[in-house]
Amino acid sequence: ITSKDYQSCLDSFDIVFKSPGIVLDKHPSQLRCEITSETQIFFTVYREQIIGITGTKGKSTVTSLIYHILSHSGLDAHIAGNIGIPVFEIADVMTPDSIVVCELSCHQLEYMTVSPASAVFLNLYEEHLDHYGSMENYYNAKKNIYLHQNPTDTLIINSAIKPENIAPAIITVSNTDSSADIFVENGTVKG
């Protein structure tokens, strides 16, 4: 259905694949159909092999840097996600030894119920408020990068962000908060 009312028939389907930029008229909990996405399906299968990176700024740089380090270390590393390579494009080359460095936007994370085993949350600034309406809603989308992690998982997070309801091991990072686990002062790592 391609009319402007295409969302009125979502409950006619069992499963609906949502593209990241689509704004749902109703929250998935108000629908009978299952709302999923390419990212959700890929993470369900490969979550243990994924390093997910999110933040308002710097996602592409950090994703590229981590991928570069891993691939040049001889590991079977792949880059995907919001950086321009859909995760399904690398699914056919995945092996049990593969590591995926995945850039994740707020739109990709918005309704995720699976978090990567390794997550990096860089920062959180006011952005996309036209879509989310408030910083709280924006943060609620972003925090899905860690919200569904297991106790054996790892979250590396900017110390200015206060994670809620979390299970993983946390490593805080900052260049302004000397109490962070990793503190960078004048270009020198202190922690």
PDB file of N, CA and C in Angstrom, residues 70-164:
ATOM      1  N   LEU A  70      40.735  -3.352  13.959  1.00  0.00           N
ATOM      2  CA  LEU A  70      40.454  -4.797  13.946  1.00  0.00           C
ATOM      3  C   LEU A  70      40.884  -5.456  12.642  1.00  0.00           C
ATOM      4  N   SER A  71      40.549  -4.833  11.524  1.00  0.00           N
ATOM      5  CA  SER A  71      40.872  -5.448  10.233  1.00  0.00           C
ATOM      6  C   SER A  71      42.376  -5.474   9.994  1.00  0.00           C
ATOM      7  N   HIS A  72      43.084  -4.445  10.426  1.00  0.00           N
ATOM      8  CA  HIS A  72      44.540  -4.423  10.250  1.00  0.00           C
ATOM      9  C   HIS A  72      45.262  -5.271  11.299  1.00  0.00           C
ATOM     10  N   SER A  73      44.518  -5.797  12.257  1.00  0.00           N
ATOM     11  CA  SER A  73      45.084  -6.739  13.231  1.00  0.00           C
ATOM     12  C   SER A  73      44.913  -8.174  12.763  1.00  0.00           C
ATOM     13  N   GLY A  74      44.360  -8.338  11.560  1.00  0.00           N
ATOM     14  CA  GLY A  74      44.213  -9.666  10.985  1.00  0.00           C
ATOM     15  C   GLY A  74      42.909 -10.359  11.337  1.00  0.00           C
ATOM     16  N   LEU A  75      41.995  -9.655  11.987  1.00  0.00           N
ATOM     17  CA  LEU A  75      40.710 -10.257  12.340  1.00  0.00           C
ATOM     18  C   LEU A  75      39.733 -10.181  11.175  1.00  0.00           C
ATOM     19  N   ASP A  76      38.763 -11.055  11.182  1.00  0.00           N
ATOM     20  CA  ASP A  76      37.713 -11.070  10.157  1.00  0.00           C
ATOM     21  C   ASP A  76      36.678 -10.005  10.523  1.00  0.00           C
ATOM     22  N   ALA A  77      37.036  -8.739  10.271  1.00  0.00           N
ATOM     23  CA  ALA A  77      36.196  -7.604  10.673  1.00  0.00           C
ATOM     24  C   ALA A  77      35.389  -7.082   9.488  1.00  0.00           C
ATOM     25  N   HIS A  78      34.174  -6.637   9.811  1.00  0.00           N
ATOM     26  CA  HIS A  78      33.277  -6.058   8.813  1.00  0.00           C
ATOM     27  C   HIS A  78      32.699  -4.775   9.387  1.00  0.00           C
ATOM     28  N   ILE A  79      32.374  -3.838   8.529  1.00  0.00           N
ATOM     29  CA  ILE A  79      31.772  -2.575   8.941  1.00  0.00           C
ATOM     30  C   ILE A  79      30.391  -2.497   8.311  1.00  0.00           C
ATOM     31  N   ALA A  80      29.411  -2.009   9.079  1.00  0.00           N
ATOM     32  CA  ALA A  80      28.040  -1.965   8.566  1.00  0.00           C
ATOM     33  C   ALA A  80      27.201  -0.992   9.390  1.00  0.00           C
ATOM     34  N   GLY A  81      25.949  -0.882   8.987  1.00  0.00           N
ATOM     35  CA  GLY A  81      24.990  -0.061   9.721  1.00  0.00           C
ATOM     36  C   GLY A  81      24.788   1.304   9.100  1.00  0.00           C
ATOM     37  N   ASN A  82      24.615   2.285   9.939  1.00  0.00           N
ATOM     38  CA  ASN A  82      24.300   3.645   9.508  1.00  0.00           C
ATOM     39  C   ASN A  82      25.429   4.271   8.685  1.00  0.00           C
ATOM     40  N   ILE A  83      26.568   3.647   8.651  1.00  0.00           N
ATOM     41  CA  ILE A  83      27.717   4.149   7.909  1.00  0.00           C
ATOM     42  C   ILE A  83      27.529   3.964   6.401  1.00  0.00           C
ATOM     43  N   GLY A  84      26.457   3.300   5.991  1.00  0.00           N
ATOM     44  CA  GLY A  84      26.126   3.183   4.575  1.00  0.00           C
ATOM     45  C   GLY A  84      26.140   1.774   4.025  1.00  0.00           C
ATOM     46  N   ILE A  85      26.415   0.799   4.874  1.00  0.00           N
ATOM     47  CA  ILE A  85      26.408  -0.598   4.433  1.00  0.00           C
ATOM     48  C   ILE A  85      25.338  -1.326   5.244  1.00  0.00           C
ATOM     49  N   PRO A  86      24.193  -1.626   4.630  1.00  0.00           N
ATOM     50  CA  PRO A  86      23.148  -2.348   5.365  1.00  0.00           C
ATOM     51  C   PRO A  86      23.671  -3.683   5.890  1.00  0.00           C
ATOM     52  N   VAL A  87      23.254  -4.044   7.089  1.00  0.00           N
ATOM     53  CA  VAL A  87      23.761  -5.274   7.711  1.00  0.00           C
ATOM     54  C   VAL A  87      23.446  -6.519   6.889  1.00  0.00           C
ATOM     55  N   PHE A  88      22.338  -6.549   6.177  1.00  0.00           N
ATOM     56  CA  PHE A  88      22.024  -7.720   5.354  1.00  0.00           C
ATOM     57  C   PHE A  88      23.042  -7.899   4.216  1.00  0.00           C
ATOM     58  N   GLU A  89      23.735  -6.828   3.823  1.00  0.00           N
ATOM     59  CA  GLU A  89      24.732  -6.932   2.754  1.00  0.00           C
ATOM     60  C   GLU A  89      25.947  -7.738   3.180  1.00  0.00           C
ATOM     61  N   ILE A  90      26.194  -7.846   4.490  1.00  0.00           N
ATOM     62  CA  ILE A  90      27.356  -8.614   4.948  1.00  0.00           C
ATOM     63  C   ILE A  90      26.953  -9.970   5.531  1.00  0.00           C
ATOM     64  N   ALA A  91      25.672 -10.256   5.606  1.00  0.00           N
ATOM     65  CA  ALA A  91      25.205 -11.502   6.234  1.00  0.00           C
ATOM     66  C   ALA A  91      25.786 -12.743   5.570  1.00  0.00           C
ATOM     67  N   ASP A  92      25.936 -12.731   4.253  1.00  0.00           N
ATOM     68  CA  ASP A  92      26.412 -13.931   3.564  1.00  0.00           C
ATOM     69  C   ASP A  92      27.910 -14.184   3.733  1.00  0.00           C
ATOM     70  N   VAL A  93      28.660 -13.229   4.281  1.00  0.00           N
ATOM     71  CA  VAL A  93      30.096 -13.446   4.508  1.00  0.00           C
ATOM     72  C   VAL A  93      30.411 -13.662   5.993  1.00  0.00           C
ATOM     73  N   MET A  94      29.397 -13.674   6.824  1.00  0.00           N
ATOM     74  CA  MET A  94      29.600 -13.864   8.264  1.00  0.00           C
ATOM     75  C   MET A  94      30.017 -15.301   8.551  1.00  0.00           C
ATOM     76  N   THR A  95      31.015 -15.438   9.435  1.00  0.00           N
ATOM     77  CA  THR A  95      31.461 -16.740   9.935  1.00  0.00           C
ATOM     78  C   THR A  95      31.438 -16.662  11.464  1.00  0.00           C
ATOM     79  N   PRO A  96      31.646 -17.765  12.153  1.00  0.00           N
ATOM     80  CA  PRO A  96      31.696 -17.707  13.620  1.00  0.00           C
ATOM     81  C   PRO A  96      32.818 -16.815  14.156  1.00  0.00           C
ATOM     82  N   ASP A  97      33.840 -16.523  13.337  1.00  0.00           N
ATOM     83  CA  ASP A  97      34.952 -15.670  13.768  1.00  0.00           C
ATOM     84  C   ASP A  97      34.789 -14.206  13.362  1.00  0.00           C
ATOM     85  N   SER A  98      33.739 -13.886  12.641  1.00  0.00           N
ATOM     86  CA  SER A  98      33.540 -12.517  12.171  1.00  0.00           C
ATOM     87  C   SER A  98      33.198 -11.575  13.317  1.00  0.00           C
ATOM     88  N   ILE A  99      33.671 -10.339  13.185  1.00  0.00           N
ATOM     89  CA  ILE A  99      33.311  -9.259  14.099  1.00  0.00           C
ATOM     90  C   ILE A  99      32.724  -8.146  13.245  1.00  0.00           C
ATOM     91  N   VAL A 100      31.576  -7.621  13.663  1.00  0.00           N
ATOM     92  CA  VAL A 100      30.932  -6.545  12.932  1.00  0.00           C
ATOM     93  C   VAL A 100      30.994  -5.273  13.766  1.00  0.00           C
ATOM     94  N   VAL A 101      31.539  -4.227  13.180  1.00  0.00           N
ATOM     95  CA  VAL A 101      31.537  -2.913  13.806  1.00  0.00           C
ATOM     96  C   VAL A 101      30.377  -2.166  13.167  1.00  0.00           C
ATOM     97  N   CYS A 102      29.369  -1.864  13.981  1.00  0.00           N
ATOM     98  CA  CYS A 102      28.092  -1.383  13.443  1.00  0.00           C
ATOM     99  C   CYS A 102      27.734  -0.004  13.990  1.00  0.00           C
ATOM    100  N   GLU A 103      27.693   0.963  13.094  1.00  0.00           N
ATOM    101  CA  GLU A 103      27.231   2.303  13.473  1.00  0.00           C
ATOM    102  C   GLU A 103      25.712   2.275  13.576  1.00  0.00           C
ATOM    103  N   LEU A 104      25.181   2.817  14.681  1.00  0.00           N
ATOM    104  CA  LEU A 104      23.741   2.765  14.930  1.00  0.00           C
ATOM    105  C   LEU A 104      23.165   4.151  15.183  1.00  0.00           C
ATOM    106  N   SER A 105      22.216   4.532  14.363  1.00  0.00           N
ATOM    107  CA  SER A 105      21.523   5.806  14.557  1.00  0.00           C
ATOM    108  C   SER A 105      20.395   5.630  15.565  1.00  0.00           C
ATOM    109  N   CYS A 106      19.863   6.734  16.038  1.00  0.00           N
ATOM    110  CA  CYS A 106      18.719   6.684  16.953  1.00  0.00           C
ATOM    111  C   CYS A 106      17.529   6.017  16.273  1.00  0.00           C
ATOM    112  N   HIS A 107      17.380   6.224  14.971  1.00  0.00           N
ATOM    113  CA  HIS A 107      16.253   5.638  14.245  1.00  0.00           C
ATOM    114  C   HIS A 107      16.389   4.117  14.128  1.00  0.00           C
ATOM    115  N   GLN A 108      17.616   3.633  13.988  1.00  0.00           N
ATOM    116  CA  GLN A 108      17.829   2.184  13.951  1.00  0.00           C
ATOM    117  C   GLN A 108      17.600   1.554  15.320  1.00  0.00           C
ATOM    118  N   LEU A 109      17.918   2.286  16.370  1.00  0.00           N
ATOM    119  CA  LEU A 109      17.804   1.768  17.731  1.00  0.00           C
ATOM    120  C   LEU A 109      16.410   1.931  18.340  1.00  0.00           C
ATOM    121  N   GLU A 110      15.586   2.780  17.770  1.00  0.00           N
ATOM    122  CA  GLU A 110      14.338   3.219  18.394  1.00  0.00           C
ATOM    123  C   GLU A 110      13.481   2.100  18.979  1.00  0.00           C
ATOM    124  N   TYR A 111      13.259   1.036  18.246  1.00  0.00           N
ATOM    125  CA  TYR A 111      12.391  -0.048  18.737  1.00  0.00           C
ATOM    126  C   TYR A 111      13.148  -1.371  18.904  1.00  0.00           C
ATOM    127  N   MET A 112      14.470  -1.297  19.003  1.00  0.00           N
ATOM    128  CA  MET A 112      15.277  -2.511  19.131  1.00  0.00           C
ATOM    129  C   MET A 112      15.018  -3.199  20.472  1.00  0.00           C
ATOM    130  N   THR A 113      14.980  -4.523  20.433  1.00  0.00           N
ATOM    131  CA  THR A 113      14.840  -5.317  21.664  1.00  0.00           C
ATOM    132  C   THR A 113      16.034  -6.253  21.843  1.00  0.00           C
ATOM    133  N   VAL A 114      17.076  -6.023  21.037  1.00  0.00           N
ATOM    134  CA  VAL A 114      18.330  -6.766  21.130  1.00  0.00           C
ATOM    135  C   VAL A 114      19.449  -5.732  21.127  1.00  0.00           C
ATOM    136  N   SER A 115      20.382  -5.879  22.060  1.00  0.00           N
ATOM    137  CA  SER A 115      21.543  -4.990  22.114  1.00  0.00           C
ATOM    138  C   SER A 115      22.798  -5.779  21.774  1.00  0.00           C
ATOM    139  N   PRO A 116      23.812  -5.100  21.208  1.00  0.00           N
ATOM    140  CA  PRO A 116      25.055  -5.809  20.898  1.00  0.00           C
ATOM    141  C   PRO A 116      25.792  -6.211  22.171  1.00  0.00           C
ATOM    142  N   ALA A 117      26.597  -7.253  22.091  1.00  0.00           N
ATOM    143  CA  ALA A 117      27.373  -7.709  23.252  1.00  0.00           C
ATOM    144  C   ALA A 117      28.385  -6.658  23.683  1.00  0.00           C
ATOM    145  N   SER A 118      28.889  -5.885  22.737  1.00  0.00           N
ATOM    146  CA  SER A 118      29.812  -4.785  23.032  1.00  0.00           C
ATOM    147  C   SER A 118      29.201  -3.507  22.487  1.00  0.00           C
ATOM    148  N   ALA A 119      29.037  -2.527  23.359  1.00  0.00           N
ATOM    149  CA  ALA A 119      28.388  -1.280  22.950  1.00  0.00           C
ATOM    150  C   ALA A 119      29.248  -0.084  23.340  1.00  0.00           C
ATOM    151  N   VAL A 120      29.234   0.935  22.483  1.00  0.00           N
ATOM    152  CA  VAL A 120      29.929   2.191  22.740  1.00  0.00           C
ATOM    153  C   VAL A 120      28.906   3.308  22.579  1.00  0.00           C
ATOM    154  N   PHE A 121      28.724   4.099  23.640  1.00  0.00           N
ATOM    155  CA  PHE A 121      27.789   5.235  23.631  1.00  0.00           C
ATOM    156  C   PHE A 121      28.626   6.495  23.827  1.00  0.00           C
ATOM    157  N   LEU A 122      28.860   7.223  22.737  1.00  0.00           N
ATOM    158  CA  LEU A 122      29.818   8.320  22.709  1.00  0.00           C
ATOM    159  C   LEU A 122      29.356   9.579  23.436  1.00  0.00           C
ATOM    160  N   ASN A 123      28.168  10.041  23.120  1.00  0.00           N
ATOM    161  CA  ASN A 123      27.696  11.320  23.643  1.00  0.00           C
ATOM    162  C   ASN A 123      26.208  11.468  23.360  1.00  0.00           C
ATOM    163  N   LEU A 124      25.621  12.494  23.940  1.00  0.00           N
ATOM    164  CA  LEU A 124      24.190  12.742  23.750  1.00  0.00           C
ATOM    165  C   LEU A 124      23.949  14.245  23.764  1.00  0.00           C
ATOM    166  N   TYR A 125      23.579  14.784  22.616  1.00  0.00           N
ATOM    167  CA  TYR A 125      23.279  16.205  22.473  1.00  0.00           C
ATOM    168  C   TYR A 125      21.883  16.353  21.889  1.00  0.00           C
ATOM    169  N   GLU A 126      21.328  17.545  22.018  1.00  0.00           N
ATOM    170  CA  GLU A 126      19.991  17.803  21.459  1.00  0.00           C
ATOM    171  C   GLU A 126      20.042  17.690  19.939  1.00  0.00           C
ATOM    172  N   GLU A 127      19.314  16.734  19.428  1.00  0.00           N
ATOM    173  CA  GLU A 127      19.211  16.538  17.988  1.00  0.00           C
ATOM    174  C   GLU A 127      17.996  15.658  17.716  1.00  0.00           C
ATOM    175  N   HIS A 128      17.458  15.738  16.526  1.00  0.00           N
ATOM    176  CA  HIS A 128      16.310  14.932  16.098  1.00  0.00           C
ATOM    177  C   HIS A 128      15.076  15.169  16.980  1.00  0.00           C
ATOM    178  N   LEU A 129      14.998  16.338  17.608  1.00  0.00           N
ATOM    179  CA  LEU A 129      13.845  16.608  18.471  1.00  0.00           C
ATOM    180  C   LEU A 129      12.579  16.831  17.656  1.00  0.00           C
ATOM    181  N   ASP A 130      12.718  17.123  16.355  1.00  0.00           N
ATOM    182  CA  ASP A 130      11.541  17.209  15.488  1.00  0.00           C
ATOM    183  C   ASP A 130      10.857  15.855  15.398  1.00  0.00           C
ATOM    184  N   HIS A 131      11.627  14.785  15.483  1.00  0.00           N
ATOM    185  CA  HIS A 131      11.092  13.417  15.431  1.00  0.00           C
ATOM    186  C   HIS A 131      10.666  12.938  16.822  1.00  0.00           C
ATOM    187  N   TYR A 132      11.509  13.185  17.820  1.00  0.00           N
ATOM    188  CA  TYR A 132      11.285  12.622  19.156  1.00  0.00           C
ATOM    189  C   TYR A 132      10.496  13.531  20.099  1.00  0.00           C
ATOM    190  N   GLY A 133      10.510  14.825  19.860  1.00  0.00           N
ATOM    191  CA  GLY A 133       9.717  15.743  20.682  1.00  0.00           C
ATOM    192  C   GLY A 133      10.384  16.164  21.977  1.00  0.00           C
ATOM    193  N   SER A 134      11.276  15.332  22.533  1.00  0.00           N
ATOM    194  CA  SER A 134      11.963  15.678  23.784  1.00  0.00           C
ATOM    195  C   SER A 134      13.289  14.934  23.861  1.00  0.00           C
ATOM    196  N   MET A 135      14.191  15.453  24.687  1.00  0.00           N
ATOM    197  CA  MET A 135      15.469  14.767  24.913  1.00  0.00           C
ATOM    198  C   MET A 135      15.246  13.407  25.550  1.00  0.00           C
ATOM    199  N   GLU A 136      14.240  13.311  26.411  1.00  0.00           N
ATOM    200  CA  GLU A 136      13.949  12.022  27.061  1.00  0.00           C
ATOM    201  C   GLU A 136      13.603  10.954  26.024  1.00  0.00           C
ATOM    202  N   ASN A 137      12.747  11.313  25.062  1.00  0.00           N
ATOM    203  CA  ASN A 137      12.378  10.352  24.016  1.00  0.00           C
ATOM    204  C   ASN A 137      13.576   9.994  23.130  1.00  0.00           C
ATOM    205  N   TYR A 138      14.395  10.997  22.835  1.00  0.00           N
ATOM    206  CA  TYR A 138      15.598  10.771  22.028  1.00  0.00           C
ATOM    207  C   TYR A 138      16.543   9.815  22.770  1.00  0.00           C
ATOM    208  N   TYR A 139      16.774  10.062  24.054  1.00  0.00           N
ATOM    209  CA  TYR A 139      17.626   9.194  24.864  1.00  0.00           C
ATOM    210  C   TYR A 139      17.024   7.791  24.969  1.00  0.00           C
ATOM    211  N   ASN A 140      15.709   7.695  25.098  1.00  0.00           N
ATOM    212  CA  ASN A 140      15.057   6.382  25.172  1.00  0.00           C
ATOM    213  C   ASN A 140      15.346   5.550  23.925  1.00  0.00           C
ATOM    214  N   ALA A 141      15.423   6.190  22.766  1.00  0.00           N
ATOM    215  CA  ALA A 141      15.774   5.465  21.540  1.00  0.00           C
ATOM    216  C   ALA A 141      17.236   5.031  21.588  1.00  0.00           C
ATOM    217  N   LYS A 142      18.116   5.951  21.945  1.00  0.00           N
ATOM    218  CA  LYS A 142      19.550   5.683  21.956  1.00  0.00           C
ATOM    219  C   LYS A 142      19.937   4.594  22.967  1.00  0.00           C
ATOM    220  N   LYS A 143      19.283   4.588  24.125  1.00  0.00           N
ATOM    221  CA  LYS A 143      19.722   3.666  25.176  1.00  0.00           C
ATOM    222  C   LYS A 143      19.425   2.201  24.861  1.00  0.00           C
ATOM    223  N   ASN A 144      18.702   1.935  23.787  1.00  0.00           N
ATOM    224  CA  ASN A 144      18.511   0.542  23.375  1.00  0.00           C
ATOM    225  C   ASN A 144      19.825  -0.108  22.960  1.00  0.00           C
ATOM    226  N   ILE A 145      20.877   0.688  22.798  1.00  0.00           N
ATOM    227  CA  ILE A 145      22.185   0.089  22.509  1.00  0.00           C
ATOM    228  C   ILE A 145      22.678  -0.724  23.697  1.00  0.00           C
ATOM    229  N   TYR A 146      22.230  -0.385  24.917  1.00  0.00           N
ATOM    230  CA  TYR A 146      22.664  -1.141  26.094  1.00  0.00           C
ATOM    231  C   TYR A 146      21.533  -1.750  26.902  1.00  0.00           C
ATOM    232  N   LEU A 147      20.335  -1.310  26.713  1.00  0.00           N
ATOM    233  CA  LEU A 147      19.209  -1.694  27.570  1.00  0.00           C
ATOM    234  C   LEU A 147      18.950  -3.200  27.595  1.00  0.00           C
ATOM    235  N   HIS A 148      19.270  -3.893  26.519  1.00  0.00           N
ATOM    236  CA  HIS A 148      18.997  -5.329  26.418  1.00  0.00           C
ATOM    237  C   HIS A 148      20.274  -6.171  26.481  1.00  0.00           C
ATOM    238  N   GLN A 149      21.328  -5.593  27.042  1.00  0.00           N
ATOM    239  CA  GLN A 149      22.576  -6.337  27.186  1.00  0.00           C
ATOM    240  C   GLN A 149      22.488  -7.318  28.348  1.00  0.00           C
ATOM    241  N   ASN A 150      23.365  -8.308  28.321  1.00  0.00           N
ATOM    242  CA  ASN A 150      23.474  -9.323  29.367  1.00  0.00           C
ATOM    243  C   ASN A 150      24.552  -8.921  30.368  1.00  0.00           C
ATOM    244  N   PRO A 151      24.572  -9.541  31.549  1.00  0.00           N
ATOM    245  CA  PRO A 151      25.608  -9.223  32.545  1.00  0.00           C
ATOM    246  C   PRO A 151      27.040  -9.466  32.060  1.00  0.00           C
ATOM    247  N   THR A 152      27.229 -10.342  31.094  1.00  0.00           N
ATOM    248  CA  THR A 152      28.574 -10.619  30.577  1.00  0.00           C
ATOM    249  C   THR A 152      28.972  -9.681  29.438  1.00  0.00           C
ATOM    250  N   ASP A 153      28.086  -8.780  29.042  1.00  0.00           N
ATOM    251  CA  ASP A 153      28.359  -7.835  27.962  1.00  0.00           C
ATOM    252  C   ASP A 153      29.133  -6.629  28.493  1.00  0.00           C
ATOM    253  N   THR A 154      29.557  -5.768  27.576  1.00  0.00           N
ATOM    254  CA  THR A 154      30.337  -4.587  27.937  1.00  0.00           C
ATOM    255  C   THR A 154      29.739  -3.329  27.324  1.00  0.00           C
ATOM    256  N   LEU A 155      29.670  -2.275  28.129  1.00  0.00           N
ATOM    257  CA  LEU A 155      29.228  -0.960  27.682  1.00  0.00           C
ATOM    258  C   LEU A 155      30.335   0.038  27.985  1.00  0.00           C
ATOM    259  N   ILE A 156      30.836   0.695  26.955  1.00  0.00           N
ATOM    260  CA  ILE A 156      31.774   1.797  27.103  1.00  0.00           C
ATOM    261  C   ILE A 156      30.954   3.054  26.864  1.00  0.00           C
ATOM    262  N   ILE A 157      30.900   3.942  27.867  1.00  0.00           N
ATOM    263  CA  ILE A 157      29.974   5.060  27.803  1.00  0.00           C
ATOM    264  C   ILE A 157      30.599   6.345  28.329  1.00  0.00           C
ATOM    265  N   ASN A 158      30.257   7.444  27.692  1.00  0.00           N
ATOM    266  CA  ASN A 158      30.652   8.764  28.148  1.00  0.00           C
ATOM    267  C   ASN A 158      30.134   8.939  29.571  1.00  0.00           C
ATOM    268  N   SER A 159      30.995   9.358  30.488  1.00  0.00           N
ATOM    269  CA  SER A 159      30.601   9.459  31.897  1.00  0.00           C
ATOM    270  C   SER A 159      29.502  10.487  32.141  1.00  0.00           C
ATOM    271  N   ALA A 160      29.263  11.387  31.190  1.00  0.00           N
ATOM    272  CA  ALA A 160      28.188  12.372  31.327  1.00  0.00           C
ATOM    273  C   ALA A 160      26.809  11.738  31.129  1.00  0.00           C
ATOM    274  N   ILE A 161      26.770  10.571  30.513  1.00  0.00           N
ATOM    275  CA  ILE A 161      25.510   9.863  30.297  1.00  0.00           C
ATOM    276  C   ILE A 161      25.319   8.892  31.449  1.00  0.00           C
ATOM    277  N   LYS A 162      24.207   8.966  32.105  1.00  0.00           N
ATOM    278  CA  LYS A 162      23.939   8.103  33.262  1.00  0.00           C
ATOM    279  C   LYS A 162      23.028   6.966  32.825  1.00  0.00           C
ATOM    280  N   PRO A 163      23.603   5.772  32.577  1.00  0.00           N
ATOM    281  CA  PRO A 163      22.784   4.649  32.104  1.00  0.00           C
ATOM    282  C   PRO A 163      21.784   4.197  33.166  1.00  0.00           C
ATOM    283  N   GLU A 164      20.638   3.739  32.683  1.00  0.00           N
ATOM    284  CA  GLU A 164      19.557   3.280  33.556  1.00  0.00           C
ATOM    285  C   GLU A 164      19.263   1.815  33.274  1.00  0.00           C
TER     286      GLU A 164
END
